[in-house]
CSV table of C-alpha atoms in Angstrom, one decimal:
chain,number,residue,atom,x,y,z
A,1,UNK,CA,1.4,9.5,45.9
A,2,UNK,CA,2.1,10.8,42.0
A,3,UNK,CA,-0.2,12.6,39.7
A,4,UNK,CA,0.2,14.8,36.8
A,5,UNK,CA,-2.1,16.9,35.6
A,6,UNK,CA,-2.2,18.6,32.0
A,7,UNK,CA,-3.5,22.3,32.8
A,8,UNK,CA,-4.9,22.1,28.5
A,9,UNK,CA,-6.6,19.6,26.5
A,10,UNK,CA,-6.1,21.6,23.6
A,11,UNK,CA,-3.9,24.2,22.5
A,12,UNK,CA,-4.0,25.5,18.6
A,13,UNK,CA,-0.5,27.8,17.5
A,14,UNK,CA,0.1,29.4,14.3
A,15,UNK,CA,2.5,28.2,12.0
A,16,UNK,CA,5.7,29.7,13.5
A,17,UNK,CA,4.9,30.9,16.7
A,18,UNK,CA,5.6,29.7,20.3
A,19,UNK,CA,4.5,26.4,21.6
A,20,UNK,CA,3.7,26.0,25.1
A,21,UNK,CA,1.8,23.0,26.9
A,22,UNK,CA,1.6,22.6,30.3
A,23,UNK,CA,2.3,20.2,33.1
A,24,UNK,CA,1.9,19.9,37.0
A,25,UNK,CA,3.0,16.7,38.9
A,26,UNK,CA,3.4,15.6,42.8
A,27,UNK,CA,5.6,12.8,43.8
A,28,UNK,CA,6.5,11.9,47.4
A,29,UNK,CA,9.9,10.8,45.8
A,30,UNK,CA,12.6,12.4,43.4
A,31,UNK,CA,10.7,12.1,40.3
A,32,UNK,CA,12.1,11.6,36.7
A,33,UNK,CA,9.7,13.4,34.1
A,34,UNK,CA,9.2,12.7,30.5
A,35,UNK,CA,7.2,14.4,27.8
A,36,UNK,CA,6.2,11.3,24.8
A,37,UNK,CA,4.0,12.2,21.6
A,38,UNK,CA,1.9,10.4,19.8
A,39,UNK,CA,1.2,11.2,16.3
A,40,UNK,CA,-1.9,10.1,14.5
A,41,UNK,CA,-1.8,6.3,14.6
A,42,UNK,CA,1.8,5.7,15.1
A,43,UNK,CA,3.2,4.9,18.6
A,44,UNK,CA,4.4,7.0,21.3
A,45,UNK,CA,8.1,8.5,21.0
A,46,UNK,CA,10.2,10.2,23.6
A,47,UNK,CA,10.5,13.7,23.6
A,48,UNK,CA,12.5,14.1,26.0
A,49,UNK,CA,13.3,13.2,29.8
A,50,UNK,CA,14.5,14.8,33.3
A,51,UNK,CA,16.0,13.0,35.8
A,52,UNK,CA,17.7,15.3,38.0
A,53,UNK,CA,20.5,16.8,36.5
A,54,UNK,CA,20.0,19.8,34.5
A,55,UNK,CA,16.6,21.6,34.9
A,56,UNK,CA,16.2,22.7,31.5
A,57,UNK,CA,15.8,19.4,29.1
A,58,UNK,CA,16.6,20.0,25.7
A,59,UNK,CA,14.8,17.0,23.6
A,60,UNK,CA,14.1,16.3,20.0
A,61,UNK,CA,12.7,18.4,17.0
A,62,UNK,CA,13.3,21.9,19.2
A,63,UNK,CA,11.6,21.1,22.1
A,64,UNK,CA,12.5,22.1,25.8
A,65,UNK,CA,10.9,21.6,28.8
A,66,UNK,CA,12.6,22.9,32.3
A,67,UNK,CA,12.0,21.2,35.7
A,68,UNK,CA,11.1,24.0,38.2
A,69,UNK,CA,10.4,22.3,41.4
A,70,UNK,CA,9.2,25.4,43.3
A,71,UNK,CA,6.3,25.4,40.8
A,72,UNK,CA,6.2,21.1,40.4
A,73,UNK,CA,6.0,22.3,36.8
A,74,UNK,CA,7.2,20.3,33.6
A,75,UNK,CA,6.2,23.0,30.8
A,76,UNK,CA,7.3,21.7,27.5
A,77,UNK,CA,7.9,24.3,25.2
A,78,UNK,CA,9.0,25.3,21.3
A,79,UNK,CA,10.3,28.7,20.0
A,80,UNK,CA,8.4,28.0,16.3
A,81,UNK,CA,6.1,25.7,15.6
A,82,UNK,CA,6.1,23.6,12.3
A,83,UNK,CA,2.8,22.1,10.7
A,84,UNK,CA,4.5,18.5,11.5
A,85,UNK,CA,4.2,19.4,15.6
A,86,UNK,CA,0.3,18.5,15.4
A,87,UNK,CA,-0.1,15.6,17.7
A,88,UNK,CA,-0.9,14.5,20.9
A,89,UNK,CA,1.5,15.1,23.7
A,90,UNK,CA,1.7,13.6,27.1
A,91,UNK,CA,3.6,14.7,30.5
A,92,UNK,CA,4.4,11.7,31.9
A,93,UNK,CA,5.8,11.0,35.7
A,94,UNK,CA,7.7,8.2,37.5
A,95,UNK,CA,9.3,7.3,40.8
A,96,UNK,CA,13.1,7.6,41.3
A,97,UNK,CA,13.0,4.3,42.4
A,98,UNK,CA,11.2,2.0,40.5
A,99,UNK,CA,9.1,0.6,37.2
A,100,UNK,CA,7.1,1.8,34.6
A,101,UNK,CA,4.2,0.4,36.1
A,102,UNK,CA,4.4,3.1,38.3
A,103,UNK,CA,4.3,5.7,35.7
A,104,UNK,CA,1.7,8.4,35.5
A,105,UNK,CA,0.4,9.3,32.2
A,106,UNK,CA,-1.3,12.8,32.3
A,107,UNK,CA,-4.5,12.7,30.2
A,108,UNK,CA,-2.6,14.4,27.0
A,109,UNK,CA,-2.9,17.2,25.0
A,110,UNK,CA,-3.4,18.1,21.8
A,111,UNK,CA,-1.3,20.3,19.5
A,112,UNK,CA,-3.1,21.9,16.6
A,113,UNK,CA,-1.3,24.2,14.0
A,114,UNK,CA,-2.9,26.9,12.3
A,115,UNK,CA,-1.4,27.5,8.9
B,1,UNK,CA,17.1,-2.4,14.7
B,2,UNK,CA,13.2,-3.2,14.4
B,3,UNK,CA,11.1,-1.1,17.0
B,4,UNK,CA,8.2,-2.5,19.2
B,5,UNK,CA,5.6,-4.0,17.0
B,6,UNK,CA,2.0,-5.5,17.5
B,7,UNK,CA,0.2,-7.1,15.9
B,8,UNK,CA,-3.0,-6.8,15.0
B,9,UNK,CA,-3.0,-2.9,14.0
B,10,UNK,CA,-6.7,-3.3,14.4
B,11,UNK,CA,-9.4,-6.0,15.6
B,12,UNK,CA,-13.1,-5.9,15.8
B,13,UNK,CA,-14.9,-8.3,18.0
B,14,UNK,CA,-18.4,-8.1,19.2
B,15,UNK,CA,-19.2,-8.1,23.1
B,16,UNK,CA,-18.9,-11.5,24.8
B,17,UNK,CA,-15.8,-12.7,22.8
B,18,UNK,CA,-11.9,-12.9,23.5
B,19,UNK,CA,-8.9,-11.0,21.8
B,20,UNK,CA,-5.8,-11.6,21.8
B,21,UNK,CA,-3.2,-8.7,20.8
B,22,UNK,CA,0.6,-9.4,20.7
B,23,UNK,CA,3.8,-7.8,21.4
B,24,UNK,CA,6.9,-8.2,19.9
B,25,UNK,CA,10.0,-5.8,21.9
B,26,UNK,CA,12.7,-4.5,20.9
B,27,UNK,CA,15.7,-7.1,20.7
B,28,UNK,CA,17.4,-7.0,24.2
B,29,UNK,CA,14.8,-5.4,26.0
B,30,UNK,CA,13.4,-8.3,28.5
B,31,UNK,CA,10.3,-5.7,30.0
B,32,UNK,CA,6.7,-6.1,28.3
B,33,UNK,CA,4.3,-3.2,29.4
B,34,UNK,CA,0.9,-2.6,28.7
B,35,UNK,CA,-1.4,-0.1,28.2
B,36,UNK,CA,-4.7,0.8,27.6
B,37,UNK,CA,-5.5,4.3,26.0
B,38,UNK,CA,-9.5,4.9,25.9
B,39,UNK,CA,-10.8,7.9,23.9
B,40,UNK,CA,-10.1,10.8,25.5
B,41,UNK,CA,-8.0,9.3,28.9
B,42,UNK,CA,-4.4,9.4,29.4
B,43,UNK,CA,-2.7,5.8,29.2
B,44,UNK,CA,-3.6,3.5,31.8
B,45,UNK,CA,-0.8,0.9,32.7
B,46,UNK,CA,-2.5,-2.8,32.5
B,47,UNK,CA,0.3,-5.2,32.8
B,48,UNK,CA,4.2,-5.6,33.1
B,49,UNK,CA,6.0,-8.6,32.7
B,50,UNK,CA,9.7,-9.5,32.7
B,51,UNK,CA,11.5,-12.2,32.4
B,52,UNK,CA,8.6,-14.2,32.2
B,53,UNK,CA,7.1,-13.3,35.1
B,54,UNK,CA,3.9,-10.7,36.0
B,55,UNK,CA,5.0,-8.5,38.0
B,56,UNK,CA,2.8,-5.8,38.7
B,57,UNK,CA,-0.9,-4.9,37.0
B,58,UNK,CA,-3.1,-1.9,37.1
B,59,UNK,CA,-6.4,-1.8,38.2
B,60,UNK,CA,-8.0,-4.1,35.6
B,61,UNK,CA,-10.4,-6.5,35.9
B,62,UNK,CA,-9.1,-10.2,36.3
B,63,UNK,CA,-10.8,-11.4,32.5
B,64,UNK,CA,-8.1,-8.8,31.2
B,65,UNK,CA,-4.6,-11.0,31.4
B,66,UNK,CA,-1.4,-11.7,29.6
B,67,UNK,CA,1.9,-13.7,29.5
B,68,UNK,CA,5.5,-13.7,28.3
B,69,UNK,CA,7.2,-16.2,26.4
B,70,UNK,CA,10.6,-17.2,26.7
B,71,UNK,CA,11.6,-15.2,23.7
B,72,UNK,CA,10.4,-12.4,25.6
B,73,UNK,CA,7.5,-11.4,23.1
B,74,UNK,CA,4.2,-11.1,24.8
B,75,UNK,CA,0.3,-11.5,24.7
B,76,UNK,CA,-2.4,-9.3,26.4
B,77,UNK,CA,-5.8,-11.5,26.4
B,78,UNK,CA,-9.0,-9.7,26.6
B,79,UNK,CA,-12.0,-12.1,28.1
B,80,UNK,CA,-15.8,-11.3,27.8
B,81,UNK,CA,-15.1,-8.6,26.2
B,82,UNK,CA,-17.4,-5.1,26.8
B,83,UNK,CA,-17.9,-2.3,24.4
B,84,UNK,CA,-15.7,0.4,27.0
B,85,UNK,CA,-12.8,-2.3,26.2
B,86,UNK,CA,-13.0,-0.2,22.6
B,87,UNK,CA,-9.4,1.8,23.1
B,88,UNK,CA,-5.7,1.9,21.6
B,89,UNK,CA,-4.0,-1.1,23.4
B,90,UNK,CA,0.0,-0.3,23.5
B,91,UNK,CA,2.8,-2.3,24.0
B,92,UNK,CA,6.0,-1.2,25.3
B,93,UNK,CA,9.4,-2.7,26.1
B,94,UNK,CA,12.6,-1.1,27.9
B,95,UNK,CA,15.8,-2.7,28.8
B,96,UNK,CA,15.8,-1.5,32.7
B,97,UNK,CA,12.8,-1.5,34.8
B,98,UNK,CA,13.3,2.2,34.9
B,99,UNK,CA,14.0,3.4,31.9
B,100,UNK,CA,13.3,4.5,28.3
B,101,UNK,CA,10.1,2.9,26.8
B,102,UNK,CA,9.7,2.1,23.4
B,103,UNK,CA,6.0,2.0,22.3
B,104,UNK,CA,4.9,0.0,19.8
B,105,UNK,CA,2.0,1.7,17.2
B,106,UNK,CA,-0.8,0.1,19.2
B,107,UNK,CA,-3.1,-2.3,18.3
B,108,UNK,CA,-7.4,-0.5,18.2
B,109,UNK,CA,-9.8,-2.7,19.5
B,110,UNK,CA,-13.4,-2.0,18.6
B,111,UNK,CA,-16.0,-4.2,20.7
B,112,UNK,CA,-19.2,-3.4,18.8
């Protein structure tokens, strides 16, 4: 069976410092990860995605995320956050094998910047 | 190229009635999913369709269906409808059953 769980419902940053949200999952299979956001009322876009080559994902707009199976952790993360980062971000799991109607949406969270 | 779009961005029925939301993917991508976001819930997958075909659905009631048309372009119906029906209804499409999706901007239903 798959889950994911998103340890925050909110985190709030300041302007410029690190950005870390955090993500658990189980699979019974080889899973590939994704982290999407959705900004207010506009659709969700890729982030970035793991699928069992290199542990640490480099995605879009300076975000990271590493794969650490030991921990079944999918921590996305930021050096500096920007005022534009505020949105709602989802960890996202799927089988090795098969469609995205197996995919697990965590329940999100949401990114606040403080000026 | 022209991402996922829907249409409407937002519809307001009252309880009892049917909506129909629509789903237009990205050109080459045969795979229509689904999605139901409710306020504060992760997305819950409704309904995938390829080729034509339904091939899987999430744990929905029956008066929530859909279809694909030939030109792969798609249609989530909505029957008797009930105020927790309210959410962000998403469309996605990919080009392989397991890959990228490309979400559309959602269509809000209100059921007052």
């Amino acid at each position: 069976a798959q889950s994911v769980t998103q340890l925050d419902s909110h985190v709030s940053v300041s302007e410029g410092t690190p950005v870390l949200l955090r993500c658990n999952y189980s699979s019974s299979y080889s899973p590939s990860l994704f982290w999407y956001v959705q900004h207010p009322n506009k659709g969700l876009q890729l982030l970035l995605k793991y699928t069992s080559a290199a542990t640490l994902v480099k995605g879009i707009n300076g975000f990271e995320a590493e794969f650490k199976k030991s921990e079944t952790s999918f921590h996305l993360t930021k050096p500096s956050a920007h005022m534009s980062d505020a949105a709602e971000y989802f960890c996202v799991v799927s089988p090795g094998y098969s469609s995205a109607s197996k995919i697990i949406f965590g329940s999100g969270t949401r990114l606040s910047i403080r000026p | 190229e022209a991402g996922v779009t829907q249409s409407p961005t937002h519809l307001i029925k009252t309880r009892g009635q049917q909506a129909t939301l629509r789903c237009s993917p990205i050109s080459g991508h045969t795979s229509v999913y689904w999605y139901q976001q409710a306020l504060g819930l992760g997305l819950q997958f409704l309904l995938w369709y390829d080729e034509g075909e339904e091939r899987n659905r999430g744990n929905f009631p029956p008066r929530f269906s859909g279809r694909q048309f030939p030109n792969y372009s798609s249609e989530l119906n909505v029957n008797a409808l009930e105020l927790e029906d309210s959410a962000l209804y998403l469309c996605a499409s990919a080009r392989d059953t397991n890959e990228k999706l490309f979400f559309g901007s959602g269509t809000q239903l209100s059921v007052l």
